Amino acid sequence: MKKMISVKAKMTLWLTILMIVLSGVLVGFMMLLSQAVARRTAMSQLKSAVQNNVQYVSVNDAKPEINGTFAYYQNGVSLLVYSRSETLLAGQVPVTYTAQGSFENGVLRTVPVLDGEYLVLDVWIPAGWENGVWLRGVMENPDSHQLNSSLLTMAVLTLPIFVVLTVFGGYRIVKKAFRPLDHINATVAEINGAKDLSGRIGLPQGRDEFSRLAENFDGMLERLERSFEAEKQFTSDASHELRTPVSIIKGACEFAEKYDETPEERKETIEMIHRQADRMTKLIQQLLSMTRMEQGTEKFKLLSENLLEILLTLCEEEKWDKARFHLNIPEHIMVRVDQELFKRLIRNLVENGFKYGKPKGQVWIGAYEENGELLISVKDDGIGIAKEEQEKVWNRFYQSDASRSDEEGAGLGLAIVQQIAKLHGGYMTLQSELGQGSTFTLHLTKMAQNMKEYAKSI
Ligand code: ADP
């Protein structure tokens, strides 16, 4: 397994590298800037020293006359007077000024010497056509080594302190920022270890990424817990539902062995076993079909079909009593459905309509368009469903107390209806009044159905 490097360490490392690079760039920039400033200042000092003193030098009879106020040295500038033939007449050349350059009137220039650089400015002071003297100002160029080396020394001394401060400060800040993540990590590990989905991270509400992560985690745990509970419930319900017919069959067999004597008695028992086996077969089929739909492995093919034709065929197949079953469907409505699944959906609803209806109760099927949806409703005038039960009827294995004694049903019919509706991109709604009857409506949405096809026909 790869060695784990904590994000905190990584972030601190990156922060430190960034700080070092930034400090380097900053020191370099400061060096350049200070060089430029020092040079500019020196140049202006040189210029003003030469300009101030030029007035104190005059030439009389080819000889220079220097006024007493002339400054030989001013603000680091050495002022020198040279003859026309470039012989030094007055002033002292700095020891380090080893250059032997020629003179250039009024041009400020840098002159390289053995150990650095000098700034030089010459001014020609004329006397008539022939005579005159040179006034030269020389000054060491301050840009170079001294300044830079002091800056470098400062940088070398402060950088390690800077790095240490960045490492410690950065690590502390990053550690603090990552504290919620540690908490999330620990809680998730705890939930995982204890295999108990009821744990929650429960970070206080905030607006940063960690709070949102914790919130999403808690939401996910909530959903996982609910679906885990539902699965547990489903497994126990399913095994319970299967156990009932099995124990009835076993009981019947034992009873028959001991007490059934006549062929009539045996026939009665065999019929009962048959009914229970049918019930089990139906239940297993329903469970299989539901699982396939949930896992997306149920094979289905949506084709454009004529709604009225499908319903008439179904009515024929099921031999529903025409006096109790009414179709109110316009002739040319087309729907995109899987015939078998769609028939199963309608069959479940109509059979419930009869099963939970009054004696000789009626069932109506209608179709109409509303808000861009095609609505197919199955209405009965039966016992109705109480308000508080209306949401529960869609749950798997839900049966109202009144219908628990029903041998055929196991409370899976409506759960299957809802799944089929979903497979067709639609959904189910229910309106019901106790004692008045119920209307189950399949909503097929515009997206799932090619609306053009049936909008034309309605
Ligand atoms: P089952 O009919 O096998 O019990 P369903 O899933 O089809 O299972 O129905 C669940 C419950 O909803 C039924 O037990 C019944 O109480 C109620 N129910 C379904 N359809 C109707 C209806 N048309 N009228 C009244 N109650 C109904």
Coordinates of N, CA, C and O in Angstrom, one line a residue, residues 67-210:
N67 N 38.1 80.2 -6.6 CA 37.6 81.0 -5.5 C 37.6 80.2 -4.2 O 37.6 79.0 -4.2
G68 N 37.7 80.9 -3.1 CA 37.9 80.3 -1.8 C 36.7 79.4 -1.4 O 36.8 78.5 -0.7
T69 N 35.5 79.8 -2.0 CA 34.3 79.0 -1.6 C 34.2 77.7 -2.4 O 33.3 76.9 -2.2
F70 N 35.1 77.4 -3.3 CA 35.1 76.2 -4.1 C 35.2 75.0 -3.2 O 36.1 75.0 -2.3
A71 N 34.3 74.0 -3.4 CA 34.4 72.8 -2.5 C 35.1 71.7 -3.3 O 34.7 71.3 -4.3
Y72 N 36.2 71.2 -2.7 CA 37.0 70.1 -3.4 C 36.3 68.8 -3.2 O 36.5 67.8 -4.0
Y73 N 35.5 68.7 -2.2 CA 34.8 67.5 -1.9 C 33.4 67.8 -1.4 O 33.2 68.5 -0.4
Q74 N 32.3 67.3 -2.1 CA 30.9 67.7 -1.7 C 30.0 66.5 -1.9 O 29.9 66.0 -3.0
N75 N 29.3 66.1 -0.8 CA 28.4 64.9 -0.9 C 28.9 63.7 -1.6 O 28.3 63.2 -2.5
G76 N 30.1 63.4 -1.3 CA 30.7 62.2 -1.9 C 31.3 62.4 -3.3 O 31.8 61.5 -4.0
V77 N 31.2 63.7 -3.8 CA 31.8 64.0 -5.1 C 33.1 64.7 -5.0 O 33.2 65.7 -4.2
S78 N 34.2 64.2 -5.6 CA 35.5 64.8 -5.6 C 35.5 65.7 -6.9 O 35.2 65.3 -8.0
L79 N 35.8 67.0 -6.6 CA 35.9 68.0 -7.7 C 37.4 68.2 -8.1 O 38.2 68.5 -7.2
L80 N 37.7 68.1 -9.4 CA 39.0 68.2 -9.8 C 39.1 69.2 -11.0 O 38.2 69.3 -11.8
V81 N 40.2 69.9 -11.0 CA 40.4 70.9 -12.1 C 41.6 70.4 -13.0 O 42.7 70.1 -12.4
Y82 N 41.4 70.4 -14.3 CA 42.4 69.9 -15.2 C 42.7 71.0 -16.2 O 41.8 71.8 -16.6
S83 N 43.9 71.0 -16.7 CA 44.3 71.9 -17.8 C 43.7 71.4 -19.1 O 43.2 70.3 -19.2
R84 N 43.9 72.2 -20.1 CA 43.4 71.8 -21.5 C 44.1 70.5 -21.9 O 43.5 69.7 -22.6
S85 N 45.4 70.4 -21.5 CA 46.2 69.2 -21.9 C 46.0 68.1 -20.9 O 46.7 67.1 -20.8
E86 N 44.9 68.2 -20.1 CA 44.5 67.1 -19.1 C 45.4 66.8 -18.0 O 45.6 65.7 -17.6
T87 N 46.1 67.9 -17.6 CA 47.0 67.7 -16.4 C 46.2 68.2 -15.2 O 45.5 69.2 -15.2
L88 N 46.3 67.5 -14.1 CA 45.6 67.9 -12.9 C 46.2 69.1 -12.3 O 47.4 69.2 -12.0
L89 N 45.3 70.2 -12.1 CA 45.8 71.4 -11.6 C 45.3 71.6 -10.1 O 46.1 72.2 -9.3
A90 N 44.1 71.1 -9.8 CA 43.7 71.3 -8.4 C 42.8 70.1 -8.0 O 42.1 69.5 -8.9
G91 N 42.7 69.8 -6.8 CA 41.8 68.7 -6.3 C 42.6 67.4 -6.1 O 43.7 67.3 -6.6
Q92 N 41.9 66.5 -5.4 CA 42.6 65.2 -5.2 C 41.8 64.0 -5.8 O 40.6 63.8 -5.4
V93 N 42.5 63.3 -6.7 CA 41.8 62.1 -7.3 C 41.6 61.0 -6.3 O 42.6 60.7 -5.6
P94 N 40.4 60.4 -6.1 CA 40.2 59.3 -5.1 C 41.1 58.2 -5.5 O 41.4 57.9 -6.6
V95 N 41.6 57.5 -4.4 CA 42.6 56.5 -4.6 C 42.1 55.3 -5.5 O 42.8 54.8 -6.3
T96 N 40.9 55.1 -5.3 CA 40.3 53.9 -6.1 C 40.0 54.3 -7.5 O 39.6 53.4 -8.3
Y97 N 40.0 55.6 -7.8 CA 39.7 56.0 -9.2 C 40.9 55.7 -10.1 O 41.8 56.6 -10.2
T98 N 41.0 54.6 -10.7 CA 42.2 54.2 -11.4 C 42.1 54.4 -12.9 O 43.0 54.0 -13.7
A99 N 40.9 54.9 -13.3 CA 40.7 55.1 -14.8 C 41.5 56.2 -15.3 O 41.9 57.2 -14.6
Q100 N 41.8 56.1 -16.6 CA 42.5 57.2 -17.3 C 41.7 57.8 -18.5 O 42.1 57.9 -19.6
G101 N 40.5 58.1 -18.3 CA 39.6 58.4 -19.4 C 39.8 59.8 -20.0 O 40.4 60.7 -19.3
S102 N 39.4 60.0 -21.2 CA 39.4 61.3 -21.8 C 38.3 62.1 -21.3 O 37.4 61.6 -20.6
F103 N 38.2 63.4 -21.7 CA 37.2 64.3 -21.2 C 36.1 64.4 -22.2 O 36.3 64.4 -23.4
E104 N 34.8 64.6 -21.7 CA 33.7 64.8 -22.6 C 32.8 65.8 -22.0 O 32.4 65.7 -20.9
N105 N 32.6 66.9 -22.7 CA 31.9 68.1 -22.1 C 30.4 67.8 -21.8 O 29.7 67.4 -22.7
G106 N 30.0 67.9 -20.5 CA 28.6 67.8 -20.1 C 28.0 66.4 -20.3 O 26.8 66.3 -20.2
V107 N 28.8 65.4 -20.4 CA 28.1 64.0 -20.5 C 28.4 63.2 -19.2 O 29.5 62.9 -18.9
L108 N 27.3 62.9 -18.6 CA 27.4 62.1 -17.4 C 27.5 60.6 -17.7 O 26.7 60.1 -18.4
R109 N 28.6 60.0 -17.3 CA 28.8 58.6 -17.7 C 29.4 57.7 -16.6 O 29.9 58.3 -15.6
T110 N 29.3 56.4 -16.8 CA 30.0 55.5 -15.9 C 31.3 55.1 -16.4 O 31.4 54.8 -17.6
V111 N 32.3 55.0 -15.5 CA 33.6 54.6 -16.0 C 34.0 53.4 -15.1 O 34.0 53.5 -13.9
P112 N 34.4 52.3 -15.7 CA 34.8 51.1 -14.9 C 36.2 51.3 -14.3 O 37.1 51.9 -15.0
V113 N 36.3 50.9 -13.1 CA 37.7 51.0 -12.5 C 38.0 49.6 -12.0 O 37.2 48.7 -12.2
L114 N 39.1 49.4 -11.3 CA 39.6 48.1 -11.0 C 38.5 47.4 -10.1 O 38.2 46.2 -10.4
D115 N 38.0 48.1 -9.1 CA 37.1 47.4 -8.2 C 35.7 48.1 -8.1 O 35.4 48.7 -7.1
G116 N 35.0 48.1 -9.2 CA 33.7 48.7 -9.3 C 33.6 49.7 -10.4 O 34.1 49.5 -11.5
E117 N 32.8 50.8 -10.1 CA 32.5 51.8 -11.1 C 32.5 53.2 -10.6 O 32.2 53.4 -9.4
Y118 N 32.7 54.2 -11.4 CA 32.7 55.6 -11.0 C 31.7 56.3 -11.9 O 31.6 56.0 -13.1
L119 N 31.0 57.3 -11.4 CA 30.2 58.2 -12.2 C 31.1 59.5 -12.5 O 31.7 60.0 -11.5
V120 N 31.1 59.9 -13.7 CA 32.0 61.0 -14.0 C 31.2 62.1 -14.8 O 30.5 61.7 -15.7
L121 N 31.5 63.4 -14.5 CA 30.8 64.5 -15.3 C 31.9 65.6 -15.5 O 32.5 66.0 -14.5
D122 N 32.2 65.9 -16.7 CA 33.2 66.9 -17.0 C 32.5 68.2 -17.6 O 31.5 68.0 -18.3
V123 N 33.0 69.3 -17.2 CA 32.5 70.6 -17.8 C 33.7 71.4 -18.3 O 34.7 71.6 -17.5
W124 N 33.6 71.9 -19.4 CA 34.7 72.7 -20.0 C 34.4 74.2 -19.7 O 33.4 74.7 -19.9
I125 N 35.4 74.8 -19.0 CA 35.2 76.2 -18.6 C 36.2 77.0 -19.6 O 37.4 77.0 -19.4
P126 N 35.6 77.7 -20.6 CA 36.4 78.3 -21.6 C 36.9 79.7 -21.1 O 36.3 80.4 -20.3
A127 N 38.0 80.2 -21.8 CA 38.6 81.5 -21.6 C 39.0 82.0 -22.9 O 40.1 81.6 -23.4
G128 N 38.2 82.7 -23.6 CA 38.5 83.2 -25.0 C 38.5 82.0 -25.9 O 37.8 81.0 -25.6
W129 N 39.1 82.1 -27.1 CA 39.0 81.0 -28.1 C 39.9 79.9 -27.8 O 39.6 78.7 -28.1
E130 N 41.0 80.2 -27.3 CA 42.1 79.2 -27.2 C 42.1 78.5 -25.8 O 42.3 77.3 -25.7
N131 N 42.0 79.3 -24.8 CA 42.2 78.8 -23.4 C 40.9 78.3 -22.7 O 39.8 78.5 -23.1
G132 N 41.2 77.6 -21.6 CA 40.1 77.1 -20.7 C 40.6 76.0 -19.8 O 41.8 75.5 -20.0
V133 N 39.8 75.5 -18.9 CA 40.1 74.4 -18.0 C 38.9 73.4 -18.0 O 37.8 73.8 -18.3
W134 N 39.2 72.2 -17.5 CA 38.2 71.2 -17.3 C 37.8 71.1 -15.8 O 38.8 71.1 -15.0
L135 N 36.5 71.2 -15.5 CA 36.1 70.8 -14.1 C 35.5 69.4 -14.2 O 34.6 69.2 -14.9
R136 N 36.1 68.6 -13.4 CA 35.6 67.2 -13.4 C 35.0 66.8 -12.0 O 35.7 67.0 -11.0
G137 N 33.9 66.2 -12.0 CA 33.3 65.6 -10.8 C 33.3 64.1 -10.9 O 32.9 63.5 -11.9
V138 N 33.9 63.4 -9.9 CA 33.9 61.9 -9.9 C 33.3 61.4 -8.6 O 33.5 62.0 -7.5
M139 N 32.6 60.4 -8.7 CA 31.9 59.8 -7.6 C 31.7 58.3 -7.7 O 31.4 57.8 -8.8
E140 N 31.9 57.6 -6.7 CA 31.8 56.1 -6.7 C 30.4 55.7 -7.0 O 29.5 56.3 -6.3
N141 N 30.2 54.9 -8.0 CA 28.8 54.4 -8.2 C 28.3 53.6 -7.1 O 28.9 52.5 -6.8
P142 N 27.3 54.0 -6.4 CA 26.9 53.3 -5.2 C 26.1 52.0 -5.4 O 25.8 51.2 -4.5
D143 N 25.7 51.8 -6.7 CA 24.8 50.7 -7.0 C 25.3 49.3 -6.5 O 24.5 48.6 -5.9
S144 N 26.5 49.1 -6.6 CA 27.0 47.7 -6.6 C 27.1 47.0 -5.3 O 26.2 47.2 -4.4
H145 N 28.1 46.4 -5.1 CA 28.2 45.3 -4.1 C 27.8 45.6 -2.7 O 27.0 44.8 -2.1
Q146 N 28.2 46.7 -2.2 CA 27.9 47.0 -0.8 C 26.4 46.9 -0.5 O 26.0 46.1 0.4
L147 N 25.6 47.6 -1.3 CA 24.2 47.7 -1.0 C 23.6 46.3 -1.1 O 22.9 45.8 -0.3
N148 N 24.0 45.6 -2.3 CA 23.4 44.3 -2.5 C 23.8 43.3 -1.5 O 23.0 42.5 -1.1
S149 N 25.0 43.4 -1.1 CA 25.5 42.4 -0.1 C 24.8 42.6 1.2 O 24.4 41.6 1.9
S150 N 24.5 43.9 1.6 CA 23.8 44.0 2.8 C 22.3 43.5 2.7 O 21.8 42.9 3.7
L151 N 21.8 43.7 1.5 CA 20.4 43.2 1.3 C 20.4 41.7 1.4 O 19.5 41.1 2.0
L152 N 21.4 41.1 0.8 CA 21.5 39.6 0.7 C 21.7 39.1 2.1 O 21.1 38.1 2.5
T153 N 22.6 39.8 2.9 CA 22.8 39.3 4.3 C 21.5 39.3 5.1 O 21.2 38.4 5.8
M154 N 20.8 40.4 4.9 CA 19.5 40.5 5.6 C 18.5 39.4 5.2 O 17.9 38.8 6.0
A155 N 18.5 39.1 3.8 CA 17.6 38.1 3.3 C 18.1 36.7 3.9 O 17.2 35.9 4.3
V156 N 19.4 36.4 3.9 CA 19.9 35.1 4.4 C 19.5 35.0 5.8 O 19.2 33.9 6.3
L157 N 19.6 36.1 6.6 CA 19.3 36.0 8.0 C 17.9 35.8 8.3 O 17.5 35.0 9.2
T158 N 17.0 36.5 7.6 CA 15.6 36.5 7.9 C 14.8 35.4 7.2 O 13.8 34.9 7.8
L159 N 15.4 34.9 6.1 CA 14.6 33.8 5.4 C 14.4 32.6 6.2 O 13.2 32.1 6.3
P160 N 15.4 32.0 6.9 CA 15.1 30.8 7.7 C 14.0 31.1 8.8 O 13.2 30.2 9.0
I161 N 14.1 32.3 9.4 CA 13.0 32.6 10.4 C 11.6 32.6 9.7 O 10.7 32.1 10.2
F162 N 11.7 33.2 8.5 CA 10.5 33.3 7.7 C 9.9 31.9 7.4 O 8.7 31.6 7.6
V163 N 10.8 31.0 7.0 CA 10.4 29.6 6.6 C 9.9 28.9 7.8 O 8.8 28.3 7.8
V164 N 10.6 29.0 9.0 CA 10.1 28.4 10.2 C 8.7 28.9 10.6 O 7.8 28.1 10.9
L165 N 8.6 30.2 10.5 CA 7.3 30.8 10.9 C 6.2 30.3 9.9 O 5.1 29.9 10.4
T166 N 6.5 30.2 8.6 CA 5.5 29.7 7.6 C 5.1 28.3 7.9 O 4.0 27.9 7.9
V167 N 6.2 27.5 8.2 CA 5.9 26.0 8.4 C 5.0 25.9 9.7 O 3.9 25.3 9.6
F168 N 5.3 26.6 10.8 CA 4.5 26.4 12.0 C 3.2 27.0 11.9 O 2.1 26.4 12.1
G169 N 3.2 28.3 11.4 CA 2.0 29.1 11.3 C 1.0 28.4 10.3 O -0.1 28.2 10.6
G170 N 1.6 28.1 9.1 CA 0.8 27.4 8.1 C 0.2 26.1 8.5 O -1.0 25.9 8.3
Y171 N 1.0 25.3 9.2 CA 0.5 24.0 9.7 C -0.6 24.2 10.7 O -1.6 23.5 10.6
R172 N -0.5 25.2 11.5 CA -1.5 25.4 12.6 C -2.8 25.9 11.9 O -3.9 25.4 12.2
I173 N -2.7 26.8 10.9 CA -3.9 27.3 10.2 C -4.5 26.2 9.4 O -5.7 25.9 9.5
V174 N -3.7 25.4 8.7 CA -4.3 24.3 7.9 C -4.9 23.3 8.8 O -6.0 22.8 8.6
K175 N -4.2 23.0 10.0 CA -4.8 22.0 10.9 C -6.2 22.4 11.4 O -7.1 21.6 11.5
K176 N -6.2 23.7 11.7 CA -7.5 24.2 12.3 C -8.6 24.1 11.2 O -9.7 23.7 11.5
A177 N -8.2 24.5 10.0 CA -9.2 24.5 8.9 C -9.7 23.1 8.6 O -10.8 22.9 8.2
F178 N -8.8 22.1 8.8 CA -9.1 20.7 8.5 C -9.8 20.0 9.7 O -10.1 18.8 9.6
R179 N -9.9 20.7 10.8 CA -10.5 20.0 12.0 C -11.8 19.3 11.7 O -12.1 18.1 12.0
P180 N -12.8 20.0 11.0 CA -14.1 19.4 10.7 C -13.9 18.1 9.9 O -14.6 17.1 10.0
L181 N -12.9 18.1 9.0 CA -12.7 16.9 8.2 C -12.2 15.7 9.0 O -12.7 14.6 8.8
D182 N -11.4 16.0 10.0 CA -11.0 15.0 10.9 C -12.2 14.4 11.6 O -12.4 13.2 11.8
H183 N -13.1 15.3 12.0 CA -14.3 14.9 12.7 C -15.2 14.0 11.8 O -15.7 12.9 12.2
I184 N -15.3 14.5 10.5 CA -16.1 13.7 9.5 C -15.5 12.3 9.4 O -16.2 11.3 9.4
N185 N -14.2 12.3 9.2 CA -13.5 11.0 9.1 C -13.7 10.1 10.2 O -14.0 8.9 10.0
A186 N -13.6 10.6 11.4 CA -13.7 9.8 12.6 C -15.1 9.2 12.7 O -15.3 8.0 13.0
T187 N -16.1 10.1 12.4 CA -17.5 9.6 12.6 C -17.8 8.6 11.5 O -18.4 7.6 11.8
V188 N -17.3 8.8 10.3 CA -17.6 7.8 9.2 C -17.0 6.5 9.6 O -17.6 5.4 9.4
A189 N -15.7 6.6 10.1 CA -15.0 5.3 10.5 C -15.8 4.6 11.6 O -15.9 3.4 11.6
E190 N -16.3 5.4 12.6 CA -17.1 4.8 13.7 C -18.4 4.1 13.1 O -18.6 3.0 13.5
I191 N -19.1 4.8 12.2 CA -20.3 4.3 11.7 C -20.0 3.0 10.9 O -20.6 2.0 11.1
N192 N -18.9 3.0 10.2 CA -18.4 1.9 9.4 C -18.1 0.7 10.3 O -18.5 -0.4 10.1
G193 N -17.3 1.0 11.4 CA -16.9 0.0 12.3 C -18.0 -0.6 13.1 O -18.1 -1.9 13.2
A194 N -19.0 0.2 13.5 CA -20.1 -0.3 14.3 C -21.2 -0.8 13.5 O -22.1 -1.4 13.9
K195 N -21.1 -0.6 12.1 CA -22.1 -1.0 11.2 C -23.5 -0.5 11.6 O -24.5 -1.2 11.5
D196 N -23.5 0.7 12.1 CA -24.7 1.2 12.6 C -25.0 2.5 11.9 O -24.3 3.5 12.0
L197 N -26.0 2.4 11.0 CA -26.3 3.6 10.1 C -27.0 4.7 10.8 O -27.3 5.7 10.2
S198 N -27.3 4.6 12.1 CA -28.0 5.6 12.8 C -27.1 6.8 13.2 O -27.6 7.9 13.6
G199 N -25.8 6.6 13.1 CA -24.9 7.7 13.5 C -25.0 8.9 12.5 O -25.2 8.7 11.3
R200 N -24.7 10.1 13.0 CA -24.7 11.3 12.1 C -23.5 12.1 12.4 O -23.0 12.2 13.6
I201 N -23.0 12.8 11.4 CA -21.8 13.7 11.7 C -22.2 14.9 12.5 O -21.5 15.3 13.4
G202 N -23.3 15.5 12.1 CA -23.9 16.6 12.9 C -23.0 17.8 13.1 O -22.9 18.3 14.2
L203 N -22.3 18.3 12.0 CA -21.5 19.5 12.2 C -22.5 20.7 12.3 O -23.6 20.6 11.6
P204 N -22.2 21.7 13.1 CA -23.0 22.9 13.1 C -23.1 23.5 11.7 O -22.2 23.4 10.9
Q205 N -24.3 24.1 11.4 CA -24.5 24.6 10.1 C -23.5 25.7 9.7 O -23.2 26.5 10.6
G206 N -22.9 25.6 8.6 CA -22.0 26.7 8.2 C -22.0 26.8 6.7 O -22.8 26.1 6.0
R207 N -21.2 27.7 6.2 CA -21.3 27.9 4.7 C -20.1 27.4 4.0 O -19.9 27.6 2.8
D208 N -19.1 26.7 4.7 CA -18.0 26.3 4.0 C -18.2 24.9 3.5 O -19.2 24.2 3.7
E209 N -17.2 24.4 2.7 CA -17.3 23.1 2.0 C -17.5 22.0 2.9 O -18.2 21.0 2.7
F210 N -16.8 22.0 4.1 CA -16.9 20.9 5.0 C -18.3 20.8 5.6 O -18.8 19.7 5.8

